[in-house]
Amino acid sequence: MPSIAIFGAGRALGLSTARRFGRAGYDLDLVGRTDATLERLRDALRADGLDASLEVADLAEPGQVADVVDRLVRRRGAVPDLVLYSPGDVSRLPVAAPDLTAATLRSWLPLNLLSPVELVHAVLPGMTQRGSGTIVVAQGSAVRTPAPALASSSVPQAALLNYLAAIAVEAGERGVHIASLQIGQLIERSAAAELFAAGRFDDVEAGRLPSIDPDELAETVWKIGHAGGPLEVATLPAA
């Protein structure tokens, strides 16, 4: 049975993706920062007749990524067929480009650059040996259309996009598909959407933002997972 591992699983994109793949017969592995969050997600899936295995890891600590992959491989006997990296960080406001110092940027690197690189490094050998696999990284659309107010996250994510493009060609030749899912909308039912509605981000992005149902994003992840070739960039809304 194929499997999907969702790194940074949350109540919006992570849960919707788990439901989409679970209904298609995939084994589900959810990776998140706290037991409480993961248990709530598993309860929601069980209400739909699905189940998931849970792994606790802080994705702001790159060293924990390889440990999680090792545990998944020991349990499943192989690396996942599809990996989605989609952590949300609402613990702090993004820092605009004029205020972004080297020291501040360094604190944004682990979640937005170092950990996903470590994840690719951990799963790619097993995928290429098998001759199949998909790695999807959720990013903000500011990686291609700069948004000065979001520089603290978009700058390292843009570096990550360059890395994904650099590694995707050879990976594609060996049966592994790599994709950047670039989201330019507020994801409904997410923690960020809740905080935005409460005015938390007014100093960054005042007013209304277009929103998107995470079920729509999950369907895009599904389509990416059954595509192929070199780096795929899926931009929502479409460019």
PDB file of N, CA and C in Angstrom, residues 138-145 150 154 157 180-184:
ATOM      1  N   ALA A 138       5.414  23.037   0.106  1.00  0.00           N
ATOM      2  CA  ALA A 138       4.488  24.171   0.060  1.00  0.00           C
ATOM      3  C   ALA A 138       5.252  25.444   0.373  1.00  0.00           C
ATOM      4  N   GLN A 139       5.102  26.439  -0.502  1.00  0.00           N
ATOM      5  CA  GLN A 139       5.785  27.708  -0.333  1.00  0.00           C
ATOM      6  C   GLN A 139       4.821  28.855  -0.583  1.00  0.00           C
ATOM      7  N   GLY A 140       5.225  30.056  -0.196  1.00  0.00           N
ATOM      8  CA  GLY A 140       4.450  31.232  -0.526  1.00  0.00           C
ATOM      9  C   GLY A 140       4.791  31.706  -1.927  1.00  0.00           C
ATOM     10  N   SER A 141       3.830  32.316  -2.606  1.00  0.00           N
ATOM     11  CA  SER A 141       4.073  32.786  -3.966  1.00  0.00           C
ATOM     12  C   SER A 141       5.097  33.912  -4.015  1.00  0.00           C
ATOM     13  N   ALA A 142       5.463  34.472  -2.857  1.00  0.00           N
ATOM     14  CA  ALA A 142       6.477  35.529  -2.821  1.00  0.00           C
ATOM     15  C   ALA A 142       7.862  35.018  -3.182  1.00  0.00           C
ATOM     16  N   VAL A 143       8.036  33.705  -3.311  1.00  0.00           N
ATOM     17  CA  VAL A 143       9.340  33.198  -3.740  1.00  0.00           C
ATOM     18  C   VAL A 143       9.622  33.583  -5.188  1.00  0.00           C
ATOM     19  N   ARG A 144       8.556  33.875  -5.963  1.00  0.00           N
ATOM     20  CA  ARG A 144       8.734  34.261  -7.364  1.00  0.00           C
ATOM     21  C   ARG A 144       8.311  35.700  -7.630  1.00  0.00           C
ATOM     22  N   THR A 145       7.377  36.192  -6.830  1.00  0.00           N
ATOM     23  CA  THR A 145       6.933  37.583  -6.940  1.00  0.00           C
ATOM     24  C   THR A 145       7.208  38.237  -5.600  1.00  0.00           C
ATOM     25  N   LEU A 150       7.224  40.311   3.465  1.00  0.00           N
ATOM     26  CA  LEU A 150       7.378  38.893   3.842  1.00  0.00           C
ATOM     27  C   LEU A 150       8.806  38.400   3.673  1.00  0.00           C
ATOM     28  N   SER A 154      10.264  34.670   2.729  1.00  0.00           N
ATOM     29  CA  SER A 154      10.372  34.477   1.286  1.00  0.00           C
ATOM     30  C   SER A 154      11.818  34.399   0.809  1.00  0.00           C
ATOM     31  N   GLN A 157      12.964  30.873   1.452  1.00  0.00           N
ATOM     32  CA  GLN A 157      12.165  29.998   0.605  1.00  0.00           C
ATOM     33  C   GLN A 157      12.579  30.109  -0.856  1.00  0.00           C
ATOM     34  N   SER A 180       7.223  22.387  -6.245  1.00  0.00           N
ATOM     35  CA  SER A 180       7.000  23.528  -5.355  1.00  0.00           C
ATOM     36  C   SER A 180       5.557  23.971  -5.511  1.00  0.00           C
ATOM     37  N   LEU A 181       4.782  23.846  -4.456  1.00  0.00           N
ATOM     38  CA  LEU A 181       3.395  24.295  -4.452  1.00  0.00           C
ATOM     39  C   LEU A 181       3.372  25.703  -3.884  1.00  0.00           C
ATOM     40  N   GLN A 182       3.231  26.689  -4.751  1.00  0.00           N
ATOM     41  CA  GLN A 182       3.347  28.089  -4.350  1.00  0.00           C
ATOM     42  C   GLN A 182       1.957  28.690  -4.168  1.00  0.00           C
ATOM     43  N   ILE A 183       1.682  29.095  -2.939  1.00  0.00           N
ATOM     44  CA  ILE A 183       0.321  29.501  -2.547  1.00  0.00           C
ATOM     45  C   ILE A 183       0.290  31.000  -2.314  1.00  0.00           C
ATOM     46  N   GLY A 184      -0.572  31.679  -3.048  1.00  0.00           N
ATOM     47  CA  GLY A 184      -0.680  33.127  -2.937  1.00  0.00           C
ATOM     48  C   GLY A 184      -1.952  33.579  -2.262  1.00  0.00           C
TER      49      GLY A 184
END
